[in-house]
Short mmCIF file of C-alpha atoms in Angstrom, two decimals:
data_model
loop_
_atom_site.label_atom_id
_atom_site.label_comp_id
_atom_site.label_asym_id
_atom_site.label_seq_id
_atom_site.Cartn_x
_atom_site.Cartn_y
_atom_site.Cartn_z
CA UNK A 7 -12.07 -20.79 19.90
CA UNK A 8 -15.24 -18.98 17.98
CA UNK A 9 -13.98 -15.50 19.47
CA UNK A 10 -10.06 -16.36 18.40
CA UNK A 11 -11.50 -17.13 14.82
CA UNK A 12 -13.64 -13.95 14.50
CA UNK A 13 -10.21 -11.80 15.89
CA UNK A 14 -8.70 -13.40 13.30
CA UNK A 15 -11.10 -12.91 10.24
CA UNK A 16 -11.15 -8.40 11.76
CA UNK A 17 -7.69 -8.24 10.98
CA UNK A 18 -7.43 -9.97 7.48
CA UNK A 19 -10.26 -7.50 6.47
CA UNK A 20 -8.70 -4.75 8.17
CA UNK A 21 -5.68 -5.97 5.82
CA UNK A 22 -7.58 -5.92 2.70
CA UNK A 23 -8.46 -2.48 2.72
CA UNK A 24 -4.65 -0.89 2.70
CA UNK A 25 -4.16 -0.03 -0.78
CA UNK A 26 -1.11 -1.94 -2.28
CA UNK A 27 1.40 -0.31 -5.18
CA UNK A 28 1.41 -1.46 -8.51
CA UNK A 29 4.68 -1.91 -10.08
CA UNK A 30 5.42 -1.06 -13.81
CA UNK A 31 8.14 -3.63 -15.69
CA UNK A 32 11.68 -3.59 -15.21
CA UNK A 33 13.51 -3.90 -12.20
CA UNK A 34 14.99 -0.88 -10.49
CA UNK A 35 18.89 -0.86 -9.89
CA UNK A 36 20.46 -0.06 -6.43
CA UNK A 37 23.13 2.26 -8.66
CA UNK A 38 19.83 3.95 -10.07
CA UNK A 39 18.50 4.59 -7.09
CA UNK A 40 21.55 6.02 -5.32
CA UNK A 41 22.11 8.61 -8.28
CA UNK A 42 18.22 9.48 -8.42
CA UNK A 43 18.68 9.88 -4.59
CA UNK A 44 21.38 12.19 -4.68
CA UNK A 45 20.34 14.37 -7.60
CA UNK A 46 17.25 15.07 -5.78
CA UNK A 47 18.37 15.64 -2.55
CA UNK A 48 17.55 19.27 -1.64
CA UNK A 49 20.05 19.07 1.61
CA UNK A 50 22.98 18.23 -0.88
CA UNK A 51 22.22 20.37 -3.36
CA UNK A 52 22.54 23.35 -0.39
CA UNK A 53 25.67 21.93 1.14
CA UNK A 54 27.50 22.41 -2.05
CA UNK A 55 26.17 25.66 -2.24
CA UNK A 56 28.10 26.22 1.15
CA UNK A 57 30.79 24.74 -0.12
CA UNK A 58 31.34 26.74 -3.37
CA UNK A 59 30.65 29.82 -1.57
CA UNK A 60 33.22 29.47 1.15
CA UNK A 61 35.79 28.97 -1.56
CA UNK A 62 34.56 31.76 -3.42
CA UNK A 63 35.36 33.74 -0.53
CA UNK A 64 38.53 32.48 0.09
CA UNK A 65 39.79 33.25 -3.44
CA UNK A 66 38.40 36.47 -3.44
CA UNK A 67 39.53 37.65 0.19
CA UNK A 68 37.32 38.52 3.11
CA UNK A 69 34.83 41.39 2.98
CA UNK A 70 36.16 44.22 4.41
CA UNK A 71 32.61 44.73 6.61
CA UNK A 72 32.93 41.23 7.87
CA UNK A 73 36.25 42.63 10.00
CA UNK A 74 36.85 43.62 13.18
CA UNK A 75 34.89 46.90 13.63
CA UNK A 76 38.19 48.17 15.06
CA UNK A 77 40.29 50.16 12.39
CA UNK A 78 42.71 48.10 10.19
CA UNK A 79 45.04 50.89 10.86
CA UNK A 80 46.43 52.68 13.73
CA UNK A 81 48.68 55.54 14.63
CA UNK A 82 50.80 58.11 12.43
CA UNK A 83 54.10 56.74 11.13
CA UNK A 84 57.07 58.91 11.65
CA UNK A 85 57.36 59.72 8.08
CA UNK A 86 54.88 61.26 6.05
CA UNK A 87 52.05 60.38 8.30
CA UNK A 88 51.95 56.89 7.18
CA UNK A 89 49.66 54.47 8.83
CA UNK A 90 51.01 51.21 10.38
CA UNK A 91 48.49 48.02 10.13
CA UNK A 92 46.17 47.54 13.67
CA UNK A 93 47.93 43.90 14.81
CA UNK A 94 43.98 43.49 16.20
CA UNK A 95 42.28 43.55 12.95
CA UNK A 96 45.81 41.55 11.39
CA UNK A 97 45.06 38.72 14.25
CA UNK A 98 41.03 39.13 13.53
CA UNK A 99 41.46 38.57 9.93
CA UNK A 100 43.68 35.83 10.59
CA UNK A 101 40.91 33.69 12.67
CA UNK A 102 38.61 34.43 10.32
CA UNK A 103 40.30 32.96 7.37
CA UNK A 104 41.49 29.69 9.38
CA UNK A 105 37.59 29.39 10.42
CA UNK A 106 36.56 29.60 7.19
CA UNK A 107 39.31 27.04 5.82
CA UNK A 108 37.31 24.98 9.18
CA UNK A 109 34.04 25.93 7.60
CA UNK A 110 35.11 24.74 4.07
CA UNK A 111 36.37 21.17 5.55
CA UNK A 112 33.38 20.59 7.87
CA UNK A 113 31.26 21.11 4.91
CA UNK A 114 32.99 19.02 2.50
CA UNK A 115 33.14 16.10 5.05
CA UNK A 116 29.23 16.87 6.02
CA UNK A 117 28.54 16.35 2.03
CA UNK A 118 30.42 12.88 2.18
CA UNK A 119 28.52 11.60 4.97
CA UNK A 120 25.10 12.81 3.40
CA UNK A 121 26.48 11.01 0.77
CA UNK A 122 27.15 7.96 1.99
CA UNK A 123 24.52 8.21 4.33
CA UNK A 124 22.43 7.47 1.14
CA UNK A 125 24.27 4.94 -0.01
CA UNK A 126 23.81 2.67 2.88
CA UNK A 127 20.34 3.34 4.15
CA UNK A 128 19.30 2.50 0.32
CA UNK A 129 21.61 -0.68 0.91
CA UNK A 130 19.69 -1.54 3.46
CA UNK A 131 16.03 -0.69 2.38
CA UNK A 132 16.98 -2.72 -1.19
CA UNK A 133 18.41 -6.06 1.55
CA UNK A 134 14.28 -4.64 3.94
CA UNK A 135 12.96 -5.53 0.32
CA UNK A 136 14.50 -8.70 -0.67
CA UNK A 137 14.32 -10.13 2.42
CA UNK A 138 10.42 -9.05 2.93
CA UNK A 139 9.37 -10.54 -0.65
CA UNK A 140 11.28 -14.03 0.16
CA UNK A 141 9.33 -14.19 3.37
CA UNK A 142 6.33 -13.65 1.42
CA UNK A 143 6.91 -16.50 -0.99
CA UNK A 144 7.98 -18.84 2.19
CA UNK A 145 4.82 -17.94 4.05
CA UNK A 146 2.70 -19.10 0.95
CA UNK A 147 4.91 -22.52 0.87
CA UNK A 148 4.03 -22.81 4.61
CA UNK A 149 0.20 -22.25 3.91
CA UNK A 150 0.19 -24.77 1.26
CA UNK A 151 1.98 -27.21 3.33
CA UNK A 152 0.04 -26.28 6.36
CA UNK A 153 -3.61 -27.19 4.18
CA UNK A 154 -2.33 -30.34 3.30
CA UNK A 155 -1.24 -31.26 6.93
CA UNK A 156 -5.23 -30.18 7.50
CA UNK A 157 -6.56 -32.34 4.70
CA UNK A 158 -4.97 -35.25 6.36
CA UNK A 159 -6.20 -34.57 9.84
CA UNK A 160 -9.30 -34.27 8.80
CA UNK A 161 -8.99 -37.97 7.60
CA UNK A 162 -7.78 -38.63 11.18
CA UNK A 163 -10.53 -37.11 12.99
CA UNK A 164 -13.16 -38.71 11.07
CA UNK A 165 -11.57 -42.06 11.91
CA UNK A 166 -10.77 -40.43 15.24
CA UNK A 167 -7.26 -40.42 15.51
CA UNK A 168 -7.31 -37.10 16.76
CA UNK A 169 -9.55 -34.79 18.51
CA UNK A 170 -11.79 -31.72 16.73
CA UNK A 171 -9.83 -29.41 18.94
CA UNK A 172 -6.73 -30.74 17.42
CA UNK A 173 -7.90 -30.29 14.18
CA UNK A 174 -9.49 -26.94 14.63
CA UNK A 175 -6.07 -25.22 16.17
CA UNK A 176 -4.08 -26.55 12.42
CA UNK A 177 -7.06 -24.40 10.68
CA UNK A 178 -6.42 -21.39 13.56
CA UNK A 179 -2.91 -21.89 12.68
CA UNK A 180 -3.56 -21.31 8.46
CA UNK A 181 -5.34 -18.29 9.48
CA UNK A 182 -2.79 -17.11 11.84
CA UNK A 183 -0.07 -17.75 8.40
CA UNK A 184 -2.31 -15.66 6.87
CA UNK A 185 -2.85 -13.10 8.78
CA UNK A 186 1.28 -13.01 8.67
CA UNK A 187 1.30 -12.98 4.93
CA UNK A 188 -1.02 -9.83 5.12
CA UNK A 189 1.59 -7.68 7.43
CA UNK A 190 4.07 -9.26 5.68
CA UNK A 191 2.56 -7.63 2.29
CA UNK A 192 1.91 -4.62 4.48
CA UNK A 193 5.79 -4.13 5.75
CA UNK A 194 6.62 -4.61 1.72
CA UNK A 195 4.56 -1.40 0.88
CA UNK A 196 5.79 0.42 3.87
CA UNK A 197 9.72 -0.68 2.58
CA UNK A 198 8.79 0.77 -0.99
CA UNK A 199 7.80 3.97 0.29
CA UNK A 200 10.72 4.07 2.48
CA UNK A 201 12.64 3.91 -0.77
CA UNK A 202 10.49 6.52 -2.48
CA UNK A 203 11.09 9.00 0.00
CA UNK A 204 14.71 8.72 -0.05
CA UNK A 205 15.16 8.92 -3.50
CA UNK A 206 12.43 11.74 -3.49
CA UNK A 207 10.30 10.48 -6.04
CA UNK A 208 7.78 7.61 -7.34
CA UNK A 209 8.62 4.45 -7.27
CA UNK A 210 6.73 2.23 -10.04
CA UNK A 211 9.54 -0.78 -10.45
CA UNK A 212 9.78 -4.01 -8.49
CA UNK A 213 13.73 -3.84 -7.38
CA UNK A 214 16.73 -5.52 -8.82
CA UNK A 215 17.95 -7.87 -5.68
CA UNK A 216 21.51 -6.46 -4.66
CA UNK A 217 24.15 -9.43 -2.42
CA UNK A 218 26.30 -7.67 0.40
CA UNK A 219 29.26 -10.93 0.70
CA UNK A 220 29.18 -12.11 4.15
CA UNK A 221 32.83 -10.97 6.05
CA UNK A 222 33.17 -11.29 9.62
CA UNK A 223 34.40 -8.35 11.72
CA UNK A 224 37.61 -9.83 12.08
CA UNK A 225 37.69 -10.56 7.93
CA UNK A 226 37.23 -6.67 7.13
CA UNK A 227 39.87 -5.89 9.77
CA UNK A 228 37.80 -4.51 11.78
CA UNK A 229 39.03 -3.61 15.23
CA UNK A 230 36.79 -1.42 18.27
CA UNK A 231 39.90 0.66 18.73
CA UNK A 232 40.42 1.94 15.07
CA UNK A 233 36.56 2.09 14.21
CA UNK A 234 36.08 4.46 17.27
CA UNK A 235 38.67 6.69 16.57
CA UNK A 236 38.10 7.35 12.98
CA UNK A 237 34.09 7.58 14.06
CA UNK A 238 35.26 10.32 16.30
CA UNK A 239 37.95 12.44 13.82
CA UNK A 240 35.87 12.15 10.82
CA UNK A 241 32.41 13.01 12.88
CA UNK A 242 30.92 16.54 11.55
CA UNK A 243 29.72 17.55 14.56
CA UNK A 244 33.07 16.81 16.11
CA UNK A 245 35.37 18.86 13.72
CA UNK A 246 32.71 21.95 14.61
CA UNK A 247 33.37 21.46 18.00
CA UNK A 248 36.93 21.73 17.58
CA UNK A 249 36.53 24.65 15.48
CA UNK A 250 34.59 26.31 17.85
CA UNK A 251 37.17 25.43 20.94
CA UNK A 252 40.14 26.85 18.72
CA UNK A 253 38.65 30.29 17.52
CA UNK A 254 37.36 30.65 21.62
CA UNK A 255 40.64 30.01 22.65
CA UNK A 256 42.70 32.71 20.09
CA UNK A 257 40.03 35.15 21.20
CA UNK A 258 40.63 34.72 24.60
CA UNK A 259 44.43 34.71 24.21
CA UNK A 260 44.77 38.05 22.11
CA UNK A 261 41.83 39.55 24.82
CA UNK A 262 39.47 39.91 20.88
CA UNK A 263 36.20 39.01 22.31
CA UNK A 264 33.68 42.22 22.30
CA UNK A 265 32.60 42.43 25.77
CA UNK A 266 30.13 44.94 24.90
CA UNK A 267 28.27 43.05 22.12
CA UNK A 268 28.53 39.39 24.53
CA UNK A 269 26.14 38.19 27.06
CA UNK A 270 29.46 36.99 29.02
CA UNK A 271 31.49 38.86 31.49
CA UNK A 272 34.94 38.86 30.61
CA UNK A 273 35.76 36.42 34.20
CA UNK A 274 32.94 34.00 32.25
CA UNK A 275 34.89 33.71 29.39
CA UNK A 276 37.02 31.17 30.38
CA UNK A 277 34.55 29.24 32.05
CA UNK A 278 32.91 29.28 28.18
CA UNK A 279 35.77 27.20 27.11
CA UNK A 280 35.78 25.31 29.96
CA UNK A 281 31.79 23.76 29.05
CA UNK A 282 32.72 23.73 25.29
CA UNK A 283 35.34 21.50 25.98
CA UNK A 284 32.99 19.40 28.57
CA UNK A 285 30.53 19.21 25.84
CA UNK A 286 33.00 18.28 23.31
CA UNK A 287 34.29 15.10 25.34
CA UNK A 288 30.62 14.15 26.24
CA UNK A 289 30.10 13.67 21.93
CA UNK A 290 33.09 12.07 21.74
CA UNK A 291 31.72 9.48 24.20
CA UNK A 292 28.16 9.52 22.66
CA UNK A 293 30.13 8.82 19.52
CA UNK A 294 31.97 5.95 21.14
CA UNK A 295 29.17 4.11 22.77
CA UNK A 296 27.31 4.23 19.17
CA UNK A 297 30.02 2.87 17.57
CA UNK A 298 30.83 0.02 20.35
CA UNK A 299 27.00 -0.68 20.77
CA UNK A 300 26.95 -1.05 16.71
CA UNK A 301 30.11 -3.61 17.15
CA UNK A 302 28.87 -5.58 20.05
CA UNK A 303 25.07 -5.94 17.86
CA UNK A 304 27.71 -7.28 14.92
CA UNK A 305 29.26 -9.92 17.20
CA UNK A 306 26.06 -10.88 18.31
CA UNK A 307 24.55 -11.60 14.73
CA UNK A 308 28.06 -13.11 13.58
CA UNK A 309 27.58 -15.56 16.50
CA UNK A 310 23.76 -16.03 16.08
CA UNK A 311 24.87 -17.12 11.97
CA UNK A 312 26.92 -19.68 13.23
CA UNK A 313 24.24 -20.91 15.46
CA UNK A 314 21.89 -21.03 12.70
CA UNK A 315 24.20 -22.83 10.14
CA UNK A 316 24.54 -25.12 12.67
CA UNK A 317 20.96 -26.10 13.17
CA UNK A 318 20.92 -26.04 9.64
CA UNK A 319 23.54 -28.70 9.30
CA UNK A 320 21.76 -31.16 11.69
CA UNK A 321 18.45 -30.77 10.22
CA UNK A 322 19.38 -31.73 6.60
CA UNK A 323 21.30 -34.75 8.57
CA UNK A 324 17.74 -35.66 9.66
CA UNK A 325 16.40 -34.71 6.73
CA UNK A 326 18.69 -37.23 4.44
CA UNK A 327 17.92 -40.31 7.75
CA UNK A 328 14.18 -39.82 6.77
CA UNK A 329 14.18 -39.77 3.49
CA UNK A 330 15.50 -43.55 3.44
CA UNK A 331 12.61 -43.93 6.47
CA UNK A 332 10.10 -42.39 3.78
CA UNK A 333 11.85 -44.71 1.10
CA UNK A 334 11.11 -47.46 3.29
CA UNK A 335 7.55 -47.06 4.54
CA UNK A 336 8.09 -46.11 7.56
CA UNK A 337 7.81 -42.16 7.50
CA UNK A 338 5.21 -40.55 4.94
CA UNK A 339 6.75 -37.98 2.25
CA UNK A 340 4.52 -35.40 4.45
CA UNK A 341 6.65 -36.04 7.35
CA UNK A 342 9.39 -35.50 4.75
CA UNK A 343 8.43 -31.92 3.32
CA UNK A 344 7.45 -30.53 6.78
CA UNK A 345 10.84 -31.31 8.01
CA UNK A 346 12.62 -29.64 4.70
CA UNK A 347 9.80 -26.33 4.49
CA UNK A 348 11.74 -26.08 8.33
CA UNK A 349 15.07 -25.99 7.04
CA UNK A 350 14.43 -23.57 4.27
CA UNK A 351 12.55 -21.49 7.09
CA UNK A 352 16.40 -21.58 8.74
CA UNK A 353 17.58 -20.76 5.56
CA UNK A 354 15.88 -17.83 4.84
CA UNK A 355 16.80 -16.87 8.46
CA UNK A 356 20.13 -17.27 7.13
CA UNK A 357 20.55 -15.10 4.50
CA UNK A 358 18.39 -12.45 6.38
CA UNK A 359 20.83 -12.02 8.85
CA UNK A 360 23.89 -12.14 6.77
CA UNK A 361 22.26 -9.45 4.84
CA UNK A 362 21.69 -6.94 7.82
CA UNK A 363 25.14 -8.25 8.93
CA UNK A 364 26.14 -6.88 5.96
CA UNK A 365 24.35 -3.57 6.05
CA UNK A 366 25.77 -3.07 9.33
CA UNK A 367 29.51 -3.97 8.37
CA UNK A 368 28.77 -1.43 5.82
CA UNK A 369 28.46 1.31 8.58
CA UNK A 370 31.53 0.35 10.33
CA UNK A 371 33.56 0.88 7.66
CA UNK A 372 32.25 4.50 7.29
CA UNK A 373 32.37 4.87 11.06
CA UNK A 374 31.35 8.12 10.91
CA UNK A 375 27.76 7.59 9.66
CA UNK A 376 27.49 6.41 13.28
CA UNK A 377 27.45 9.69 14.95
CA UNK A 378 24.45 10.89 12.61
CA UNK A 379 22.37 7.46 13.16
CA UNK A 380 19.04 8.30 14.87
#
């Protein structure tokens, strides 16, 4: 018991000397943060780069260097030695300027899932935040409630109602809360510098609480089939891969690839298409199992809320029987406020998970953020 207590006493010190933030007034907006995110985003700020420069180069034509290295003209006409256009560097130039229309697409849709990448990962280290700083207020209630629960067994044990091992595990227990509170504080600093590093700069502001409405899968018209296949079409890495397959494959048909400059042999070359399309396939079903795995977690929380509301709804059914036991005499009002700090415990548990739920639903709906989650 002696050796539990000193374990105990280590780690609240070892707690006490991580530095905590300080927080200037004002609250912090989610719609703040997103913009401040974006604008100082150094990945964005290249990928529109890319973008304007592919469709600078698409207005203003393909370099002439960037061709084929075969001529762009062949042969004599028979008239005033005329030269008729090489059909090579006509199909070469033609590939190029469909890959870059690929290139210009790929990066556009890599920008929107940056994008929105931000969006929700701030959604859900504003819900990390909320939820962290209610738990912090409800661990406090519970250490309260827990030191009056001692001050009365102590009365007991002097008049021996109950045993000094009894009382000593309640005081184990308000250390244990304690020691809770402490990581609890120490998950809240960790959450706020989550948030800093996303939106690439200091964070002095306590956060303005944002509320995701709770809508089932079935509510948002959500459906496996539909989430998985947009997942897959809209997924950057996906359109590459099909970019990559389709250039392969006009190269190979008009015999264009430069056996001389390519670590394949020209029998190989098919057999290159062959594993770009095997690897293409295996994303698709990395891809899939993300976004299934992502709705089978949502049906799992969806069923755990209902679960919860329903312990809910039975203990404030027992909590409304003994209050008229405590109006009686029969119950003390201690008996009373244990039983409701429980259901706001449940409560909290609640809205925790309806906020994640939330967070998550948010995902599905952008379907392709799935294929970039590490």
């Amino acid at each position: 018991m002696i050796l539990l207590k000193l374990k105990i006493t280590a780690l609240l010190l070892a707690f006490s000397l991580i530095p905590s933030l300080s927080f200037a007034s004002g609250k912090l907006t989610y719609e703040e943060a997103l913009k401040t995110s974006i604008n100082n985003n150094l990945s964005i700020e290249r990928g529109s780069d890319t973008v304007d420069n592919i469709q600078n180069t698409l207005q203003t034509g393909i370099p002439a260097q960037s061709l084929s290295n075969s001529s762009q003209y062949q042969g004599q006409g028979a008239q005033g030695g005329q030269y008729e256009p090489n059909p090579v560097s006509s199909i070469n130039q033609s590939i190029q300027y469909q890959t870059l229309l690929d290139n210009e697409q790929i990066s556009k849709q890599s920008l929107t899932v940056q994008k929105d990448a931000i969006e929700v990962n701030l959604k859900a280290i504003f819900v990390k935040i909320k939820n962290l700083e209610e738990n912090d207020k409800l661990i406090k209630e519970k250490i309260n409630n827990k030191n009056t629960n001692i001050g009365i067994s102590r009365v007991k044990y002097q008049k021996g109602v109950i045993s000094k091992i009894d009382l000593e595990n309640q005081e184990i227990e308000v250390e244990q809360l304690k020691n809770s509170l402490k990581e609890n504080k120490l998950q809240l600093d960790m959450a706020y510098k989550d948030l800093a590093n996303v939106m690439n700069t200091k964070v002095d502001r306590k956060i303005d609480y944002i509320s995701i409405p709770y809508k089932t899968l079935s509510q948002n018209g959500i459906s496996k089939e539909n989430v998985v296949g947009s997942a897959i079409s809209q997924a950057p890495t996906i359109m590459q891969q099909n970019s990559q397959i389709k250039q392969l494959e006009e190269k190979i048909k008009y015999s264009l690839i430069d056996y001389a400059n390519s670590s394949l042999p020209k029998e190989e070359s098919n057999t290159d298409l062959n594993i770009k399309d095997v690897d293409l396939r295996i994303s698709k079903q990395n891809i899939k199992n993300a976004v299934l795995d992502s709705v089978n977690s949502v049906e799992n929380i969806e069923t755990n809320i209902k679960n919860l509301q329903t312990q809910i709804d039975n203990a404030k059914r027992q909590a409304k029987n003994l209050k008229k036991l405590v109006d009686l005499g029969f119950k003390t009002k201690i008996d009373l406020e244990n039983l409701n700090l429980q259901i706001k415990e449940m409560e909290l548990q609640l809205e925790n998970a309806k906020s994640n739920h939330g967070v998550m639903i948010e995902r599905l709906k952008k379907p392709y953020l799935l294929s970039v989650q590490g």
